Tab-separated table of C-alpha atoms and ligand atoms in Angstrom:
chain	number	residue	atom	x	y	z
A	1	MET	CA	71.374	109.875	170.538
A	2	ASN	CA	69.004	112.047	168.583
A	3	VAL	CA	67.679	110.705	165.319
A	4	PHE	CA	68.197	113.445	162.765
A	5	GLN	CA	66.390	114.607	159.642
A	6	CYS	CA	67.615	116.229	156.473
A	7	PRO	CA	66.941	120.003	156.735
A	8	ASN	CA	65.999	119.975	153.057
A	9	CYS	CA	63.637	116.988	152.651
A	10	SER	CA	63.163	115.588	156.200
A	11	ASN	CA	64.524	112.163	155.286
A	12	THR	CA	66.219	110.354	158.202
A	13	VAL	CA	69.923	111.156	158.449
A	14	TYR	CA	72.358	109.074	160.455
A	15	PHE	CA	74.893	110.753	162.687
A	16	GLU	CA	77.758	109.789	160.372
A	17	ASN	CA	76.137	110.944	157.093
A	18	THR	CA	77.747	113.618	154.914
A	19	SER	CA	74.828	113.833	152.512
A	20	CYS	CA	71.140	113.023	152.342
A	21	GLU	CA	70.417	109.685	150.687
A	22	ASN	CA	67.120	111.002	149.382
A	23	CYS	CA	67.785	114.512	148.031
A	24	ASP	CA	71.580	114.378	147.776
A	25	SER	CA	72.149	117.603	149.753
A	26	THR	CA	75.592	117.890	151.305
A	27	LEU	CA	75.087	117.847	155.082
A	28	GLY	CA	77.091	118.089	158.252
A	29	TYR	CA	76.434	118.001	161.972
A	30	SER	CA	76.520	121.189	164.019
A	31	ILE	CA	77.126	120.548	167.707
A	32	ASP	CA	75.916	124.041	168.617
A	33	ASP	CA	72.533	123.362	167.038
A	34	ASP	CA	72.556	119.618	167.813
A	35	ASP	CA	71.255	119.151	164.291
A	36	PHE	CA	72.224	118.629	160.668
A	37	ARG	CA	72.786	121.651	158.450
A	38	VAL	CA	73.603	122.416	154.829
A	39	PRO	CA	76.981	124.134	155.374
A	40	GLU	CA	76.859	126.892	152.748
A	41	ASP	CA	73.307	127.940	153.721
A	42	ASN	CA	74.391	128.571	157.301
A	43	ASP	CA	77.875	130.127	157.072
A	44	LEU	CA	79.403	126.893	158.244
A	45	LYS	CA	82.333	124.851	156.974
A	46	PHE	CA	83.407	121.248	157.448
A	47	CYS	CA	86.046	120.265	159.974
A	48	LYS	CA	89.413	119.615	158.308
A	49	ASN	CA	89.083	115.872	158.877
A	50	TYR	CA	86.159	115.834	156.429
A	51	ILE	CA	88.556	115.446	153.511
A	52	TYR	CA	89.858	112.219	155.064
A	53	ASN	CA	86.310	110.864	155.543
A	54	ASN	CA	86.877	111.000	159.281
A	55	CYS	CA	84.509	113.767	160.324
A	56	ASN	CA	81.219	115.335	159.249
A	57	TRP	CA	81.022	118.071	161.886
A	58	LEU	CA	80.573	121.709	160.940
A	59	ILE	CA	82.220	124.781	162.404
A	60	ASP	CA	81.752	128.502	161.889
A	61	ILE	CA	83.050	129.586	158.506
A	62	ASN	CA	85.243	132.231	160.201
A	63	ASP	CA	86.596	129.888	162.865
A	64	GLU	CA	90.383	130.065	162.816
A	65	ASN	CA	90.613	126.559	164.163
A	66	ASP	CA	90.262	124.094	161.309
A	67	PHE	CA	89.099	121.252	163.510
A	68	CYS	CA	85.787	120.599	165.258
A	69	THR	CA	85.288	120.057	169.010
A	70	ALA	CA	85.850	116.306	168.587
A	71	CYS	CA	88.889	116.428	166.289
A	72	GLN	CA	90.683	119.143	168.267
A	73	LEU	CA	91.310	116.521	170.920
A	74	ASN	CA	93.363	114.260	168.624
A	75	ARG	CA	97.080	114.177	169.335
A	76	VAL	CA	98.519	111.171	167.504
A	77	ILE	CA	96.857	109.711	164.421
A	78	PRO	CA	98.335	107.163	162.020
A	79	ASN	CA	100.291	108.250	159.010
A	80	LYS	CA	97.962	108.932	156.089
A	81	ARG	CA	100.249	106.935	153.819
A	82	ASP	CA	99.712	103.848	155.947
A	83	PHE	CA	96.487	103.051	154.195
A	84	ASP	CA	95.400	100.100	156.283
A	85	ASP	CA	95.898	101.888	159.584
A	86	PHE	CA	94.367	105.058	158.322
A	87	ASN	CA	91.215	103.203	157.275
A	88	LYS	CA	90.810	101.866	160.780
A	89	CYS	CA	90.778	105.443	161.952
A	90	GLU	CA	87.429	105.954	160.301
A	91	GLN	CA	85.757	103.510	162.677
A	92	LEU	CA	87.597	104.950	165.653
A	93	GLU	CA	86.417	108.408	164.693
A	94	PHE	CA	82.802	107.243	164.335
A	95	ALA	CA	82.925	105.941	167.900
A	96	LYS	CA	84.847	108.937	169.222
A	97	HIS	CA	82.394	111.436	167.734
A	98	ARG	CA	79.504	109.610	169.392
A	99	LEU	CA	81.400	109.785	172.663
A	100	ILE	CA	82.080	113.523	172.352
A	101	TYR	CA	78.455	114.192	171.380
A	102	GLN	CA	77.382	112.657	174.679
A	103	LEU	CA	80.044	114.265	176.863
A	104	TYR	CA	79.005	117.610	175.419
A	105	LYS	CA	75.374	116.912	176.313
A	106	LEU	CA	76.434	116.006	179.832
A	107	LYS	CA	78.207	119.385	179.965
A	108	LEU	CA	81.521	117.746	180.829
A	109	PRO	CA	84.756	119.666	180.196
A	110	LEU	CA	86.202	118.965	176.725
A	111	VAL	CA	89.471	120.859	176.575
A	112	ALA	CA	92.393	119.791	174.406
A	113	LYS	CA	95.535	118.913	176.315
A	114	ASN	CA	97.669	121.224	174.158
A	115	LEU	CA	95.601	124.143	175.505
A	116	ASN	CA	95.334	123.035	179.119
A	117	ASN	CA	97.523	120.421	180.737
A	118	LYS	CA	94.505	119.007	182.548
A	119	GLY	CA	92.673	118.486	179.256
A	120	ILE	CA	92.174	115.497	176.963
A	121	ALA	CA	94.302	114.018	174.164
A	122	PHE	CA	93.528	111.010	171.981
A	123	ASP	CA	96.407	108.900	170.708
A	124	PHE	CA	95.486	106.359	168.025
A	125	LEU	CA	98.464	104.064	167.736
A	126	SER	CA	99.158	101.307	165.280
A	127	GLU	CA	100.377	97.976	166.570
A	128	ASN	CA	103.909	98.434	165.210
A	129	ASN	CA	104.778	101.743	166.832
A	130	LYS	CA	102.936	101.210	170.070
A	131	GLU	CA	106.109	101.022	172.219
A	132	ASN	CA	104.414	98.499	174.462
A	133	LYS	CA	101.505	100.823	174.947
A	134	LEU	CA	98.045	99.388	175.396
A	135	THR	CA	94.544	100.740	175.053
A	136	GLY	CA	94.115	102.756	178.205
A	137	HIS	CA	94.128	106.097	179.960
A	138	ALA	CA	96.859	108.088	181.696
A	139	ASN	CA	96.472	111.665	182.883
A	140	GLY	CA	93.976	112.754	180.235
A	141	VAL	CA	95.605	110.829	177.384
A	142	VAL	CA	93.339	108.158	175.949
A	143	THR	CA	95.321	105.630	173.935
A	144	ILE	CA	93.516	103.336	171.524
A	145	ILE	CA	95.429	100.623	169.691
A	146	LEU	CA	94.180	100.447	166.111
A	147	SER	CA	93.603	96.695	166.139
A	148	GLU	CA	90.597	97.429	168.361
A	149	ALA	CA	88.962	98.684	165.169
A	150	ASP	CA	89.314	95.197	163.708
A	151	ALA	CA	86.015	93.390	164.342
A	152	VAL	CA	87.566	89.897	164.163
A	153	HIS	CA	90.254	90.804	166.668
A	154	ARG	CA	87.627	92.306	168.951
A	155	ALA	CA	85.429	89.201	168.768
A	156	GLN	CA	88.431	87.047	169.623
A	157	LEU	CA	89.273	89.142	172.680
A	158	LYS	CA	85.635	89.173	173.682
A	159	LYS	CA	85.776	85.388	173.879
A	160	GLU	CA	89.195	85.191	175.527
A	161	MET	CA	88.346	87.782	178.153
A	162	ASN	CA	84.868	86.374	178.678
A	163	GLU	CA	83.189	89.694	177.964
A	164	PRO	CA	79.671	89.520	176.552
A	165	TYR	CA	79.918	93.062	175.267
A	166	ARG	CA	82.974	94.669	173.679
A	167	THR	CA	82.681	97.579	171.264
A	168	LEU	CA	84.802	100.519	170.190
A	169	LEU	CA	82.296	102.947	171.642
A	170	GLY	CA	82.360	100.962	174.878
A	171	HIS	CA	86.166	101.332	174.988
A	172	PHE	CA	85.985	105.064	174.501
A	173	ARG	CA	83.366	105.417	177.199
A	174	HIS	CA	85.374	103.300	179.608
A	175	GLU	CA	88.701	105.076	179.060
A	176	ILE	CA	87.276	108.585	179.266
A	177	GLY	CA	85.651	107.467	182.526
A	178	HIS	CA	89.135	107.203	184.060
A	179	TYR	CA	89.789	110.793	183.017
A	180	TYR	CA	86.617	112.163	184.574
A	181	TRP	CA	87.312	110.137	187.727
A	182	MET	CA	90.452	112.263	188.102
A	183	LEU	CA	88.470	115.470	187.753
A	184	PHE	CA	85.565	114.424	189.980
A	185	PHE	CA	87.569	113.093	192.872
A	186	GLU	CA	90.531	115.401	192.832
A	187	LYS	CA	89.279	117.416	195.774
A	188	GLU	CA	86.014	116.044	197.073
A	189	HIS	CA	83.492	113.193	197.007
A	190	LEU	CA	86.232	110.604	197.600
A	191	GLN	CA	84.648	109.252	200.768
A	192	SER	CA	81.329	108.616	199.065
A	193	PHE	CA	83.169	107.042	196.133
A	194	ARG	CA	84.990	104.621	198.432
A	195	LYS	CA	81.791	103.611	200.200
A	196	LEU	CA	80.356	102.312	196.949
A	197	PHE	CA	83.367	101.303	194.858
A	198	GLY	CA	85.977	100.443	197.492
A	199	ASP	CA	89.359	101.940	198.318
A	200	GLU	CA	91.214	102.895	195.144
A	201	ARG	CA	94.506	103.175	197.048
A	202	LYS	CA	95.004	99.425	196.883
A	203	ASP	CA	97.829	98.497	194.503
A	204	TYR	CA	96.493	98.880	190.970
A	205	GLY	CA	99.172	96.877	189.173
A	206	LYS	CA	98.976	93.961	191.584
A	207	SER	CA	95.173	93.967	191.487
A	208	LEU	CA	95.121	93.691	187.694
A	209	GLU	CA	97.802	91.034	187.738
A	210	ALA	CA	95.750	88.999	190.206
A	211	HIS	CA	92.644	89.481	188.085
A	212	TYR	CA	94.320	88.127	184.954
A	213	LYS	CA	96.000	85.316	186.851
A	214	ASN	CA	93.157	84.099	189.070
A	215	GLY	CA	90.100	85.343	187.230
A	216	PRO	CA	87.414	87.662	188.594
A	217	GLN	CA	86.254	87.827	192.186
A	218	LYS	CA	83.935	85.020	193.176
A	219	ASP	CA	80.268	86.015	192.794
A	220	TRP	CA	81.329	89.189	191.010
A	221	ASN	CA	77.921	89.380	189.350
A	222	LEU	CA	76.297	90.221	192.706
A	223	ASN	CA	78.272	93.454	193.023
A	224	PHE	CA	79.723	94.457	189.661
A	225	ILE	CA	78.528	95.302	186.175
A	226	SER	CA	81.213	93.116	184.575
A	227	ASN	CA	83.832	90.666	185.703
A	228	TYR	CA	86.589	93.153	184.836
A	229	ALA	CA	84.964	95.724	187.126
A	230	SER	CA	85.842	93.479	190.074
A	231	SER	CA	89.584	93.881	189.406
A	232	HIS	CA	90.040	97.287	191.091
A	233	PRO	CA	87.813	100.212	192.217
A	234	TRP	CA	89.111	102.357	189.325
A	235	GLU	CA	88.048	99.723	186.818
A	236	ASP	CA	84.739	99.336	188.600
A	237	TRP	CA	84.194	103.072	188.194
A	238	ALA	CA	85.157	103.069	184.488
A	239	GLU	CA	82.986	100.049	183.697
A	240	THR	CA	79.991	101.450	185.582
A	241	TRP	CA	80.531	104.893	184.044
A	242	ALA	CA	80.555	103.391	180.535
A	243	HIS	CA	77.371	101.553	181.374
A	244	TYR	CA	75.718	104.721	182.563
A	245	LEU	CA	76.565	106.347	179.218
A	246	HIS	CA	75.125	103.334	177.349
A	247	ILE	CA	71.862	103.640	179.277
A	248	ILE	CA	71.454	107.352	178.673
A	249	ASP	CA	72.356	107.136	174.983
A	250	THR	CA	69.961	104.278	174.235
A	251	LEU	CA	67.181	106.076	176.109
A	252	GLU	CA	67.780	109.283	174.197
A	253	THR	CA	67.629	107.327	170.946
A	254	ALA	CA	64.361	105.658	171.949
A	255	SER	CA	62.944	108.983	173.054
A	256	SER	CA	63.983	110.627	169.810
A	257	LEU	CA	62.248	107.853	167.864
A	258	GLY	CA	59.064	108.495	169.816
A	259	ILE	CA	59.077	105.085	171.475
A	260	SER	CA	56.768	105.052	174.467
A	261	PHE	CA	56.300	102.374	177.095
A	262	ALA	CA	52.931	103.460	178.373
A	263	ASN	CA	51.374	100.213	177.161
A	264	SER	CA	54.367	98.048	177.910
A	265	LYS	CA	53.638	94.798	179.676
A	266	THR	CA	56.264	95.282	182.382
A	267	ILE	CA	55.236	96.485	185.817
A	268	LEU	CA	58.189	98.866	185.829
A	269	SER	CA	56.647	100.966	183.083
A	270	LYS	CA	54.343	102.539	185.684
A	271	ASP	CA	57.303	104.334	187.177
A	272	CYS	CA	59.117	105.087	183.943
A	273	VAL	CA	59.988	108.393	182.481
A	274	SER	CA	56.665	109.909	181.443
A	275	ASN	CA	56.176	110.311	177.690
A	276	PHE	CA	59.784	109.395	177.309
A	277	ASP	CA	61.415	112.742	177.921
A	278	ASP	CA	65.001	113.693	177.240
A	279	PRO	CA	66.952	111.524	179.722
A	280	TYR	CA	69.628	114.220	180.056
A	281	LYS	CA	67.109	116.379	181.872
A	282	ILE	CA	65.689	113.857	184.327
A	283	LYS	CA	66.786	114.153	187.903
A	284	ASP	CA	65.294	110.982	189.371
A	285	PHE	CA	67.572	108.098	188.415
A	286	ARG	CA	64.957	105.480	189.362
A	287	LYS	CA	62.791	106.639	186.469
A	288	ILE	CA	65.706	106.461	184.054
A	289	PHE	CA	66.645	103.024	185.280
A	290	ASN	CA	63.113	101.622	185.010
A	291	ALA	CA	62.758	103.017	181.513
A	292	SER	CA	66.063	101.418	180.589
A	293	ILE	CA	65.007	98.000	181.881
A	294	THR	CA	61.778	98.263	179.908
A	295	LEU	CA	63.626	99.357	176.783
A	296	THR	CA	66.379	96.730	176.959
A	297	SER	CA	63.983	93.855	177.584
A	298	ALA	CA	62.029	95.015	174.536
A	299	ALA	CA	65.257	95.172	172.499
A	300	ASN	CA	66.275	91.696	173.698
A	301	SER	CA	62.876	90.341	172.662
A	302	LEU	CA	63.323	91.863	169.191
A	303	ASN	CA	66.744	90.277	168.856
A	304	ARG	CA	65.417	86.895	169.978
A	305	ALA	CA	62.661	87.197	167.373
A	306	MET	CA	65.449	87.427	164.789
A	307	GLY	CA	67.270	84.460	166.316
A	308	LEU	CA	70.076	86.700	167.578
A	309	PRO	CA	71.699	86.800	171.019
A	310	ASP	CA	70.506	89.441	173.474
A	311	ILE	CA	71.636	92.936	172.556
A	312	TYR	CA	71.725	93.749	176.274
A	313	PRO	CA	73.350	90.833	178.092
A	314	PHE	CA	73.356	92.442	181.548
A	315	VAL	CA	71.491	91.964	184.785
A	316	ILE	CA	71.896	94.857	187.207
A	317	PRO	CA	72.219	93.812	190.857
A	318	GLU	CA	71.271	96.323	193.536
A	319	PRO	CA	74.826	97.470	194.427
A	320	VAL	CA	75.389	98.360	190.761
A	321	TYR	CA	72.141	100.298	190.727
A	322	TYR	CA	73.487	102.461	193.560
A	323	LYS	CA	76.766	103.016	191.752
A	324	LEU	CA	74.911	104.120	188.602
A	325	GLU	CA	72.717	106.411	190.679
A	326	PHE	CA	75.824	107.901	192.307
A	327	ILE	CA	77.267	108.702	188.861
A	328	HIS	CA	73.957	110.193	187.754
A	329	ASN	CA	73.775	112.461	190.800
A	330	LEU	CA	77.400	113.529	190.415
A	331	LEU	CA	76.765	114.542	186.822
A	332	PHE	CA	73.501	116.215	187.633
A	333	ASN	CA	74.821	118.353	190.452
A	334	ASN	CA	78.306	119.184	189.297
A	335	SER	CA	79.708	122.376	187.877
A	336	TRP	CA	83.173	122.553	186.381
A	337	ASN	CA	86.112	124.811	186.548
A	338	LEU	CA	89.217	123.375	184.917
A	339	LYS	CA	92.054	125.126	186.718
B	1	ZN	ZN1	67.318	115.371	151.965
B	2	ZN	ZN1	86.114	117.004	163.166
B	3	ZN	ZN1	90.178	100.855	182.638
């Protein structure tokens, strides 16, 4: 994502900030400008969720809707009196806003389900009223169980499920991937999808059951981005989709920081994105991919220098490269009409 600056003093501002740590100006994020603004200087007001510390996005002062593009999509949120649950919402919202920022940049449809039945709704459910619901997606409704916001719980699952990488933002990216699958493949492209990801008509419930019972497909790492991706073509899509979003976001961040790989020691850097341009505007996926490999090996080296595990614990086999490229080309060439 972009790295932002205070419009008043140019100090670095993080995406979640509501004020500048240097000059104390009250600030919010305007998605239309893709930048931070001082609300009263620009005829803007904060989204209604600002008062609950759950949103720092700005909307037009005359906007009749009290919620921003990201918060309009919420359907169920925990009761504000349930303090513990409500606090977890803050972390969910941080991740969700980062997700929406990126979907907006990718020009994907972001319509609330209460306005269009084919739109999106987020349900944040606490453990006790979940009615056997799990984190997942169904027909545009993304359900997140609040315990996912609990870092200890997440680390435990990460170990149990043998996942090297499990984050809230990763969950959001994965689940919304199921939604866009529906939109992409409703009418066309299904044949090309099946060639790369397999036939999604095979029994979903039974496939997942088999995955949890017998473990992932043998040699899954030769064909899939994660072991879970080998459970069913839909999960393969969602996992690969989430990974694509990780790649583009980290590259945009690096680009925004002015990181260049011209002098990098990897051979790939020769065919990287030149001068590290905005990855959202690059058509050739090979260049994006090479830049990402260069960037992530640099990031892993930094982590190792601090004695930490690799920040990017993935190796991309060729079949996964082609799946990522397929997603890139779909996004690059698609136009939308939500009817
Ligand atoms: Zn400032
Ligand atoms: Zn908001
Ligand atoms: Zn899934």
